[in-house]
Amino acid sequence: MNNKLKIGIIGLGGIGYSAHMKAFNEIENCEIAALCDIDPSKFERFRKEYGFNNFYTDYKSMLKKEALDAVVVGTSNDTHKDISIFALESGVAVLCEKPVSRNKNEAFEIQKVIDETSKKFMVGQCFRFRNQTEKIQEIIREDKLGEIYYCHGSYIRQRGIPGYGTWFTDKKRAGGGVILDLGVHLIDYVWFLLGKPAFKTVSAYTYGGIGKRLASGEMIGFKGSAWPPTYSGLEKNIFDVEEMASIFIRFKNNVAFHLEVAWAMNIDKASSGGAIFGSKGSVTLNPVIYTHEDKDNMVSEELPFKLEPSHRNQARKFIQFLNGEIDNPAPIDDALKIMHVLDAVYESARQKKEISINTK
Ligand SMILES: NC(=O)c1ccc[n+]([C@@H]2O[C@H](COP(=O)([O-])OP(=O)(O)OC[C@H]3O[C@@H](n4cnc5c(N)ncnc54)[C@H](O)[C@@H]3O)[C@@H](O)[C@H]2O)c1
């Protein structure tokens, strides 16, 4: 008997192709049964590379015709809510890409339908599924850091605006820029590693001037970028989101967290990473370096871990969650809190002042 879970993937762009198709194709206990994108030109590489042939241009038809157990929503941010709700109401479980929505209100609407339908819903916060996560959690659990008081994180590209001139840089469709694209990863990850403490305040600064200059059509350093600007007709002048943000978060337990994210910055090279600092030691996020006191000296040791694609780990966790083997590793309640914080981040930048948050 074939009791593999049947998965449909909606959105066959960057993440659908490079992460979800590959991940679900590689793991056990599931099979990819149908694929969907409004743009049929996206089908070709799935035909060629995977010999796949069951495509739809309308996710509603796909959900009506196919007996799917779950769908992956890997479309532009403006569509996450409607597609997720339609899937849940069709009796199908959902793995929805981050950010779960453009704002807190949309996340709240999704949460309501999850409650009404009792269908399973997980958010693609893929950092949580990195192999080093358990290692970092173990260091914290064993009290090797002492009293944790500060964290920092950064995700900075020199020239790397994804999908410049498409939905990515259109605030109406994306909900925001680098904060919703990269900031959401770091904020969720550090909060998760800290054991999800209550948020207290946020203060943020944002900037979007480099992206705006690109709208003039000059390359201003983007020629060799891994994300070259994709001018697509009339959309090419749209850049009304932030490309850089500096964010300071206080938690109610008196831990502070500073992060910097940028799609474009006039910096010598790209970098990403972070660390959690305690009274007895610290641990970095990637690679995992544990630094601590050893009598009169300071010692740093790099802790090895198996490096596997986080999207494959995520897909495996999703299947385990659907099969009832584990609890939801990235539930909507967490995503709703994070969207609440991100709304406050934008509000703080707009008002140029610290904002209180009460996510309960
Ligand atoms: N977890 C990660 O590391 C990660 C990385 C990249 C992107 N993402 C997220 O994945 C999502 C997609 O990003 P991307 O880079 O793949 O974007 P993309 O623009 O490359 O691809 C999106 C695809 O969705 C399709 N689409 C849009 N509306 C649709 C609809 N109603 N029905 C079916 N298809 C539709 C588009 O035609 C496009 O092919 C975003 O929410 C983004 O934040 C996550």
Coordinates of C-alpha atoms and ligand atoms in Angstrom, one line a residue:
M1 CA 0.0 0.0 0.0
N2 CA 1.3 3.5 -0.9
N3 CA 0.8 5.6 2.3
K4 CA 3.2 8.4 1.3
L5 CA 1.8 11.8 2.0
K6 CA 0.9 13.7 -1.2
I7 CA 2.4 17.1 -1.4
G8 CA 1.6 20.0 -3.7
I9 CA 4.0 23.0 -4.1
I10 CA 2.5 26.4 -4.9
G11 CA 5.0 28.9 -6.2
L12 CA 7.8 27.6 -8.4
G13 CA 10.1 30.6 -8.3
G14 CA 13.4 30.9 -6.4
I15 CA 12.5 29.0 -3.2
G16 CA 10.0 26.6 -4.9
Y17 CA 12.7 25.4 -7.2
S18 CA 15.9 25.6 -5.3
A19 CA 14.6 24.5 -1.9
H20 CA 11.1 22.9 -1.7
M21 CA 11.2 20.7 -4.8
K22 CA 14.6 19.4 -4.0
A23 CA 13.9 18.9 -0.3
F24 CA 10.6 17.0 -0.6
N25 CA 12.0 15.0 -3.5
E26 CA 14.8 13.8 -1.3
I27 CA 13.0 12.8 1.8
E28 CA 11.1 9.7 2.7
N29 CA 7.3 9.2 3.5
C30 CA 6.1 11.7 0.9
E31 CA 5.7 12.3 -2.8
I32 CA 5.3 15.5 -4.8
A33 CA 1.9 15.0 -6.5
A34 CA 1.3 18.4 -8.1
L35 CA 3.0 21.7 -8.8
C36 CA 1.5 25.1 -9.3
D37 CA 2.5 28.5 -10.5
I38 CA 0.5 31.3 -12.2
D39 CA 3.5 31.6 -14.6
P40 CA 3.7 28.5 -16.8
S41 CA 7.2 29.4 -18.0
K42 CA 8.3 28.2 -14.6
F43 CA 7.3 24.6 -15.4
E44 CA 10.0 23.9 -17.9
R45 CA 12.9 23.2 -15.5
F46 CA 10.8 20.9 -13.4
R47 CA 9.9 18.9 -16.5
K48 CA 13.5 18.8 -17.6
E49 CA 15.2 18.1 -14.3
Y50 CA 12.6 16.0 -12.5
G51 CA 10.6 14.6 -15.4
F52 CA 7.6 16.1 -13.6
N53 CA 4.4 16.6 -15.6
N54 CA 1.4 17.5 -13.3
F55 CA 1.2 21.3 -13.4
Y56 CA -1.5 23.8 -12.6
T57 CA -1.7 27.5 -13.1
D58 CA -4.5 27.9 -10.6
Y59 CA -4.0 26.7 -7.0
K60 CA -7.8 26.4 -6.4
S61 CA -8.2 24.0 -9.3
M62 CA -5.2 22.0 -8.0
L63 CA -6.7 21.8 -4.5
K64 CA -10.1 20.8 -6.0
K65 CA -8.8 18.1 -8.4
E66 CA -5.9 16.5 -6.5
A67 CA -6.2 14.5 -3.3
L68 CA -3.4 16.3 -1.5
D69 CA -2.4 15.9 2.1
A70 CA -0.5 19.2 2.3
V71 CA 0.7 22.1 0.2
V72 CA 3.8 24.2 0.5
V73 CA 3.1 27.9 -0.1
G74 CA 6.2 29.4 -1.7
T75 CA 4.7 32.4 -3.4
S76 CA 5.0 36.2 -3.0
N77 CA 4.2 37.5 0.4
D78 CA 0.9 39.1 -0.7
T79 CA -0.6 35.7 -1.5
H80 CA 0.4 33.7 1.6
K81 CA -2.8 34.5 3.5
D82 CA -5.3 33.8 0.8
I83 CA -3.6 30.6 -0.5
S84 CA -3.1 29.3 3.1
I85 CA -6.7 29.9 4.1
F86 CA -8.1 28.3 0.9
A87 CA -5.9 25.2 1.5
L88 CA -6.8 24.9 5.1
E89 CA -10.5 25.3 4.2
S90 CA -10.0 22.6 1.6
G91 CA -9.0 20.2 4.3
V92 CA -5.2 20.3 3.5
A93 CA -2.3 21.0 5.8
V94 CA 0.1 23.9 5.0
L95 CA 3.8 24.7 5.2
C96 CA 3.9 28.4 4.5
E97 CA 7.1 30.3 3.7
K98 CA 8.3 33.1 5.9
P99 CA 7.3 35.8 6.5
V100 CA 3.9 34.1 7.2
S101 CA 2.2 37.3 6.0
R102 CA 2.8 41.0 5.3
N103 CA 1.6 42.0 8.8
K104 CA 0.1 40.9 12.1
N105 CA -3.5 41.3 11.0
E106 CA -3.0 38.9 8.1
A107 CA -1.3 36.4 10.4
F108 CA -4.2 36.7 12.8
E109 CA -6.7 35.9 10.0
I110 CA -4.7 32.7 9.2
Q111 CA -4.7 31.8 12.9
K112 CA -8.5 32.1 13.0
V113 CA -8.9 29.6 10.1
I114 CA -6.4 27.2 11.6
D115 CA -8.5 27.2 14.8
E116 CA -11.7 26.8 12.9
T117 CA -10.5 24.0 10.6
S118 CA -8.1 22.3 13.1
K119 CA -5.8 21.6 10.1
K120 CA -2.0 21.5 10.6
F121 CA -0.1 24.7 9.7
M122 CA 3.7 25.2 10.0
V123 CA 5.8 28.2 9.1
G124 CA 9.0 27.9 7.0
Q125 CA 11.3 29.5 9.6
C126 CA 14.1 27.4 8.2
F127 CA 16.8 28.8 10.5
R128 CA 15.2 26.8 13.3
F129 CA 16.0 23.6 11.3
R130 CA 19.7 24.2 10.9
N131 CA 21.8 21.4 12.2
Q132 CA 23.6 23.6 14.7
T133 CA 20.3 24.6 16.5
E134 CA 20.4 21.6 18.9
K135 CA 24.0 22.3 19.7
I136 CA 23.4 25.9 20.6
Q137 CA 20.3 24.9 22.6
E138 CA 22.3 22.3 24.5
I139 CA 24.9 24.9 25.5
I140 CA 22.2 27.1 26.8
R141 CA 20.3 24.3 28.5
E142 CA 23.5 23.1 30.3
D143 CA 23.9 26.7 31.7
K144 CA 27.3 27.0 30.0
L145 CA 26.7 30.7 29.2
G146 CA 25.6 31.7 32.8
E147 CA 23.1 34.6 32.8
I148 CA 22.3 35.5 29.3
Y149 CA 22.1 39.3 28.8
Y150 CA 22.8 40.3 25.2
C151 CA 22.6 38.9 21.7
H152 CA 23.5 40.4 18.4
G153 CA 22.9 39.3 14.8
S154 CA 23.6 40.5 11.3
Y155 CA 22.8 39.6 7.7
I156 CA 24.5 42.1 5.4
R157 CA 24.9 42.0 1.7
Q158 CA 27.0 44.4 -0.3
R159 CA 24.8 44.2 -3.3
G160 CA 22.0 41.7 -3.0
I161 CA 18.4 42.9 -3.5
P162 CA 16.4 39.9 -4.4
G163 CA 13.9 40.4 -7.3
Y164 CA 14.6 44.1 -7.7
G165 CA 11.7 45.6 -9.6
T166 CA 9.4 42.7 -8.8
W167 CA 7.0 42.1 -5.9
F168 CA 10.0 41.9 -3.6
T169 CA 10.6 45.7 -3.7
D170 CA 6.9 46.7 -3.9
K171 CA 5.7 47.5 -0.3
K172 CA 2.1 46.8 -1.3
R173 CA 2.9 43.2 -2.3
A174 CA 5.9 42.3 0.0
G175 CA 4.7 44.2 3.1
G176 CA 8.3 45.5 3.5
G177 CA 11.9 45.0 2.4
V178 CA 14.9 43.4 4.0
I179 CA 13.2 43.3 7.5
L180 CA 10.5 40.9 6.2
D181 CA 13.0 39.0 4.0
L182 CA 16.1 38.6 6.2
G183 CA 15.3 40.2 9.6
V184 CA 12.4 37.8 10.2
H185 CA 14.9 34.9 10.1
L186 CA 17.2 36.4 12.7
I187 CA 14.6 37.7 15.0
D188 CA 12.7 34.4 15.0
Y189 CA 15.9 32.4 15.4
V190 CA 17.4 34.3 18.3
W191 CA 14.0 34.5 20.1
F192 CA 13.5 30.7 19.6
L193 CA 17.0 29.9 20.9
L194 CA 16.4 32.1 23.9
G195 CA 13.3 30.0 24.7
K196 CA 10.8 32.6 23.4
P197 CA 11.0 35.3 26.1
A198 CA 8.3 38.0 26.2
F199 CA 9.1 41.1 24.1
K200 CA 9.1 44.5 25.8
T201 CA 10.2 47.2 23.4
V202 CA 11.7 47.8 20.0
S203 CA 13.6 50.7 18.4
A204 CA 14.4 50.7 14.7
Y205 CA 16.1 52.7 12.0
T206 CA 15.6 51.9 8.3
Y207 CA 17.0 53.2 5.0
G208 CA 16.2 52.6 1.4
G209 CA 18.3 55.1 -0.6
I210 CA 20.5 52.8 -2.6
G211 CA 17.6 50.8 -4.0
K212 CA 15.9 54.0 -5.0
R213 CA 18.9 55.1 -6.9
L214 CA 18.8 51.8 -8.9
A215 CA 15.4 52.9 -10.2
S216 CA 17.2 55.4 -12.4
G217 CA 18.5 52.4 -14.4
E218 CA 22.2 52.9 -13.4
M219 CA 23.9 49.8 -12.1
I220 CA 25.6 51.5 -9.1
G221 CA 27.7 48.4 -8.3
F222 CA 25.0 45.8 -8.9
K223 CA 26.5 44.5 -12.1
G224 CA 28.3 41.5 -10.5
S225 CA 25.6 40.9 -7.9
A226 CA 24.3 37.4 -7.3
W227 CA 20.9 39.1 -7.5
P228 CA 21.2 41.3 -10.5
P229 CA 18.2 43.7 -10.9
T230 CA 15.4 42.2 -12.9
Y231 CA 13.8 45.1 -14.6
S232 CA 10.4 43.8 -15.7
G233 CA 8.7 46.4 -17.7
L234 CA 6.7 49.0 -15.8
E235 CA 7.6 47.5 -12.4
K236 CA 11.2 48.6 -12.7
N237 CA 10.7 51.9 -10.8
I238 CA 9.2 50.3 -7.8
F239 CA 11.4 50.4 -4.8
D240 CA 9.4 51.7 -1.8
V241 CA 10.8 49.4 0.9
E242 CA 13.8 49.5 3.2
E243 CA 17.1 47.9 2.1
M244 CA 18.8 48.3 5.4
A245 CA 17.7 48.2 9.1
S246 CA 19.2 48.5 12.5
I247 CA 16.9 47.1 15.2
F248 CA 17.2 47.1 19.0
I249 CA 14.9 44.8 20.9
R250 CA 14.5 44.5 24.7
F251 CA 12.9 41.4 26.2
K252 CA 11.0 41.6 29.5
N253 CA 13.6 39.4 31.1
N254 CA 16.1 42.3 30.6
V255 CA 18.0 40.6 27.7
A256 CA 18.8 42.9 24.8
F257 CA 19.2 42.0 21.1
H258 CA 20.7 44.2 18.4
L259 CA 20.5 43.2 14.7
E260 CA 21.5 44.7 11.5
V261 CA 20.2 43.6 8.1
A262 CA 20.9 44.9 4.6
W263 CA 20.3 43.9 1.0
A264 CA 22.7 46.6 -0.1
M265 CA 25.3 48.5 1.9
N266 CA 28.5 50.2 0.9
I267 CA 30.6 47.7 3.0
D268 CA 33.8 45.9 2.0
K269 CA 32.1 42.5 2.0
A270 CA 28.9 40.6 2.8
S271 CA 28.7 38.9 6.2
S272 CA 26.2 37.1 8.4
G273 CA 26.2 35.7 11.9
G274 CA 25.3 36.4 15.5
A275 CA 26.0 35.5 19.0
I276 CA 24.4 35.0 22.4
F277 CA 26.3 36.4 25.4
G278 CA 26.2 35.3 29.0
S279 CA 28.0 36.1 32.2
K280 CA 30.1 32.9 31.9
G281 CA 30.4 32.5 28.1
S282 CA 29.1 33.1 24.6
V283 CA 28.1 31.1 21.6
T284 CA 28.0 32.2 18.0
L285 CA 25.3 31.0 15.7
N286 CA 27.2 30.0 12.5
P287 CA 29.7 28.5 12.9
V288 CA 29.1 27.5 16.5
I289 CA 32.0 28.9 18.6
Y290 CA 31.7 28.5 22.3
T291 CA 33.9 31.1 24.2
H292 CA 34.3 30.9 27.9
E293 CA 36.5 31.6 30.9
D294 CA 38.9 28.9 31.9
K295 CA 40.5 30.0 35.2
D296 CA 42.7 33.0 34.2
N297 CA 42.3 32.6 30.5
M298 CA 39.6 32.8 27.8
V299 CA 39.1 29.8 25.6
S300 CA 37.2 29.5 22.3
E301 CA 36.3 26.2 20.8
E302 CA 34.5 25.5 17.6
L303 CA 31.8 22.8 18.0
P304 CA 31.5 20.6 14.9
F305 CA 28.1 19.7 13.5
K306 CA 26.8 17.9 10.3
L307 CA 26.0 20.5 7.7
E308 CA 22.8 19.6 5.9
P309 CA 20.4 21.8 4.0
S310 CA 18.0 23.5 6.5
H311 CA 15.1 23.2 3.9
R312 CA 15.5 19.4 3.8
N313 CA 15.5 19.2 7.6
Q314 CA 12.5 21.5 7.6
A315 CA 10.6 19.3 5.1
R316 CA 11.4 16.2 7.2
K317 CA 10.1 17.9 10.3
F318 CA 6.9 18.9 8.4
I319 CA 6.3 15.3 7.4
Q320 CA 7.0 14.1 11.0
F321 CA 4.6 16.8 12.3
L322 CA 1.9 15.7 9.8
N323 CA 2.4 12.1 10.8
G324 CA 1.9 13.0 14.5
E325 CA 5.4 12.1 15.4
I326 CA 6.4 15.6 16.7
D327 CA 4.7 18.8 17.9
N328 CA 4.5 21.7 15.5
P329 CA 8.1 23.0 15.4
A330 CA 7.1 26.4 14.0
P331 CA 3.5 27.2 14.8
I332 CA 1.3 30.2 13.8
D333 CA 1.2 31.4 17.4
D334 CA 5.0 32.1 17.2
A335 CA 4.7 33.7 13.7
L336 CA 1.9 35.9 15.0
K337 CA 4.1 37.2 17.8
I338 CA 7.0 37.8 15.3
M339 CA 4.7 39.7 12.9
H340 CA 3.5 41.8 15.9
V341 CA 7.2 42.7 16.6
L342 CA 7.8 43.4 12.9
D343 CA 4.8 45.7 12.7
A344 CA 6.3 47.5 15.7
V345 CA 9.7 47.6 14.1
Y346 CA 8.2 49.5 11.1
E347 CA 6.2 51.8 13.4
S348 CA 9.3 52.6 15.5
A349 CA 11.3 53.5 12.3
R350 CA 8.3 55.7 11.1
Q351 CA 7.9 57.5 14.5
K352 CA 11.7 57.6 15.1
K353 CA 11.2 56.3 18.7
E354 CA 11.2 53.2 20.9
I355 CA 7.8 51.4 20.8
S356 CA 6.4 49.1 23.5
I357 CA 5.1 45.7 22.5
N358 CA 2.8 43.4 24.3
T359 CA 2.5 40.1 22.4
K360 CA 1.3 38.3 25.6
Ligands
LIG1 N1 13.2 30.4 3.7 C1 14.0 31.0 2.9 O1 15.2 30.9 3.1 C2 13.5 31.8 1.8 C3 14.3 32.2 0.7 C4 13.8 32.8 -0.3 C5 12.4 33.2 -0.4 N2 11.6 32.8 0.7 C6 10.2 33.2 0.7 O2 9.5 32.4 -0.3 C7 8.5 33.2 -1.0 C8 8.8 33.2 -2.5 O3 10.1 33.8 -2.7 P1 10.9 33.5 -4.1 O4 12.2 34.0 -3.9 O5 10.7 32.1 -4.5 O6 10.1 34.5 -5.0 P2 9.9 34.3 -6.6 O7 9.3 35.6 -7.1 O8 11.1 33.8 -7.2 O9 8.8 33.2 -6.8 C9 7.5 33.3 -6.4 C10 6.7 32.5 -7.4 O10 5.3 32.5 -7.0 C11 4.5 32.5 -8.1 N3 3.2 33.0 -7.7 C12 2.8 34.2 -7.3 N4 1.5 34.2 -7.0 C13 1.0 33.0 -7.2 C14 -0.3 32.4 -7.1 N5 -1.3 33.0 -6.7 N6 -0.4 31.1 -7.4 C15 0.7 30.3 -7.8 N7 1.9 30.9 -8.0 C16 2.1 32.2 -7.7 C17 5.2 33.5 -9.0 O11 4.8 33.4 -10.4 C18 6.7 33.0 -8.8 O12 7.1 32.1 -9.7 C19 8.6 34.6 -0.3 O13 7.6 34.6 0.7 C20 10.0 34.6 0.3 O14 10.0 35.4 1.5 C21 12.1 32.1 1.7

